[in-house]
Amino acid sequence: MMKSSKTVLVVDSVEKAVKFYTEKLAFDIVDLQISKEEPEKTLSYAHLRKGKCFLILRAPKVEELAEFSFIKRCSSRCVGIYIEMKKGLDKYFARCQKKGVQIVSNPKDQEYGHRTFSVKDPFGVKLTFAQPIEGFVYKPKDFAGMN
């Protein structure tokens, strides 16, 4: 039985990611780790949260650098996170606009019962924020003569 999960994003710069997620998307810092490598000590890990949504941001390990470099160059690179909110989606969207976050799609009611909008972070990760539509009742569509 699964209890919970946390999304791990491997990013070029943990500092840049923390700045984006805390300043633009209002995530809170749970934990930070600084690398012990000299001469430059940099953030190597950050654990963030907003409500019950948890993100772990980390720098690639040495053995992952070649793979990470290749993935970054792929034109079809696609990473996304679906974040469900209880309320306040439109207010949060207005905040994202005000903070200059790259908007991918404006708020829209979806046929599966959620109102959603999407943004992109500086690393190309698409975040879709969703809120259940109050009073929504799913009505199955006729597919190939089947209900």
Coordinates of C-alpha atoms in Angstrom, one line a residue:
M1 CA 0.0 0.0 0.0
M2 CA 1.4 3.4 -1.0
K3 CA 1.0 6.2 1.5
S4 CA 2.6 9.2 -0.3
S5 CA 5.1 10.3 -2.8
K6 CA 7.5 13.2 -3.5
T7 CA 8.6 14.4 -6.9
V8 CA 12.4 14.6 -7.5
L9 CA 13.6 17.0 -10.1
V10 CA 17.2 16.9 -11.2
V11 CA 18.1 20.5 -12.2
D12 CA 21.1 22.5 -13.5
S13 CA 21.1 24.8 -10.5
V14 CA 19.4 24.0 -7.3
E15 CA 19.9 27.7 -6.3
K16 CA 18.0 28.9 -9.3
A17 CA 15.2 26.3 -8.8
V18 CA 14.8 27.2 -5.1
K19 CA 14.5 30.9 -6.1
F20 CA 11.9 30.2 -8.7
Y21 CA 9.8 27.8 -6.6
T22 CA 9.9 29.9 -3.4
E23 CA 9.6 33.4 -4.9
K24 CA 7.4 32.8 -7.9
L25 CA 5.3 29.8 -6.8
A26 CA 5.3 30.4 -3.0
F27 CA 6.7 27.0 -2.0
D28 CA 8.3 26.8 1.5
I29 CA 11.8 25.4 2.2
V30 CA 11.8 22.3 4.3
D31 CA 15.5 21.4 4.0
L32 CA 18.6 22.5 2.2
Q33 CA 22.0 20.8 1.7
I34 CA 25.2 22.4 0.6
S35 CA 27.7 20.4 -1.3
K36 CA 31.0 19.8 0.5
E37 CA 33.1 20.2 -2.7
E38 CA 35.7 23.0 -2.8
P39 CA 36.3 25.6 -4.1
E40 CA 32.7 26.6 -4.6
K41 CA 30.1 25.3 -2.1
T42 CA 26.7 25.3 -3.7
L43 CA 23.3 24.0 -2.9
S44 CA 23.1 20.3 -3.9
Y45 CA 19.7 19.5 -2.6
A46 CA 16.5 21.2 -1.6
H47 CA 13.3 19.9 -0.1
L48 CA 10.3 22.2 -0.7
R49 CA 6.6 22.0 0.0
K50 CA 3.3 23.9 -0.6
G51 CA 0.5 22.4 1.3
K52 CA 0.7 18.6 0.8
C53 CA 2.7 18.9 -2.4
F54 CA 6.4 18.1 -1.8
L55 CA 9.3 18.6 -4.3
I56 CA 12.9 17.5 -4.0
L57 CA 15.3 19.5 -6.2
R58 CA 18.8 18.1 -6.6
A59 CA 21.9 18.5 -8.7
P60 CA 23.0 15.6 -10.9
K61 CA 25.5 13.2 -9.4
V62 CA 28.8 12.8 -11.2
E63 CA 27.8 9.4 -12.6
E64 CA 24.6 11.0 -14.0
L65 CA 26.2 14.0 -15.8
A66 CA 26.4 12.4 -19.3
E67 CA 22.9 11.1 -19.1
F68 CA 21.6 14.4 -17.7
S69 CA 23.4 16.4 -20.5
F70 CA 21.8 14.2 -23.2
I71 CA 18.3 14.5 -21.7
K72 CA 18.6 18.3 -21.6
R73 CA 19.4 18.4 -25.3
C74 CA 16.5 16.1 -26.4
S75 CA 13.8 18.2 -28.1
S76 CA 11.1 15.8 -26.9
R77 CA 12.2 16.2 -23.3
C78 CA 8.9 16.3 -21.4
V79 CA 8.5 16.3 -17.6
G80 CA 5.3 17.4 -15.9
I81 CA 3.8 17.5 -12.5
Y82 CA 0.0 17.5 -11.8
I83 CA -0.8 19.4 -8.6
E84 CA -4.3 19.2 -7.3
M85 CA -5.5 22.1 -5.2
K86 CA -8.6 22.2 -2.9
K87 CA -9.4 25.8 -3.7
G88 CA -8.0 29.1 -4.9
L89 CA -6.9 28.1 -8.4
D90 CA -7.9 31.4 -10.1
K91 CA -6.3 33.4 -7.3
Y92 CA -3.1 31.4 -7.6
F93 CA -3.2 31.8 -11.4
A94 CA -3.4 35.6 -11.0
R95 CA -0.4 35.4 -8.6
C96 CA 1.6 33.5 -11.2
Q97 CA 0.8 36.1 -13.8
K98 CA 1.8 38.9 -11.5
K99 CA 5.1 37.2 -10.7
G100 CA 6.0 36.8 -14.4
V101 CA 5.8 33.0 -14.4
Q102 CA 5.7 31.5 -18.0
I103 CA 2.0 30.5 -18.5
V104 CA 1.5 27.5 -20.8
S105 CA -2.3 27.4 -20.6
N106 CA -4.9 29.7 -19.0
P107 CA -7.5 28.4 -16.5
K108 CA -10.0 26.1 -18.2
D109 CA -12.7 23.7 -17.1
Q110 CA -11.8 20.2 -18.3
E111 CA -14.2 17.5 -19.2
Y112 CA -12.9 15.2 -16.5
G113 CA -14.1 17.6 -13.7
H114 CA -11.2 19.8 -12.9
R115 CA -10.4 23.4 -13.7
T116 CA -6.7 23.6 -14.7
F117 CA -3.9 25.9 -15.8
S118 CA -0.3 25.2 -16.6
V119 CA 3.1 26.9 -16.2
K120 CA 6.7 26.1 -17.0
D121 CA 9.6 26.4 -14.7
P122 CA 13.0 27.6 -15.9
F123 CA 14.1 24.0 -16.6
G124 CA 11.2 23.1 -18.9
V125 CA 9.1 21.3 -16.3
K126 CA 5.4 21.8 -16.9
L127 CA 3.4 22.2 -13.8
T128 CA -0.4 21.7 -14.1
F129 CA -2.4 23.1 -11.3
A130 CA -5.9 21.6 -10.9
Q131 CA -8.9 22.1 -8.8
P132 CA -12.0 19.9 -8.7
I133 CA -15.1 21.6 -10.2
E134 CA -17.7 21.9 -7.4
G135 CA -20.8 19.8 -8.1
F136 CA -19.3 18.0 -11.2
V137 CA -20.9 14.7 -12.1
Y138 CA -19.0 12.6 -14.6
K139 CA -21.1 11.6 -17.6
P140 CA -19.6 8.8 -19.7
K141 CA -19.4 9.6 -23.4
D142 CA -20.7 7.2 -26.1
F143 CA -17.6 5.5 -27.5
A144 CA -18.1 3.3 -30.5
G145 CA -21.7 2.6 -29.6
M146 CA -20.8 1.7 -26.0
N147 CA -21.8 3.6 -22.9

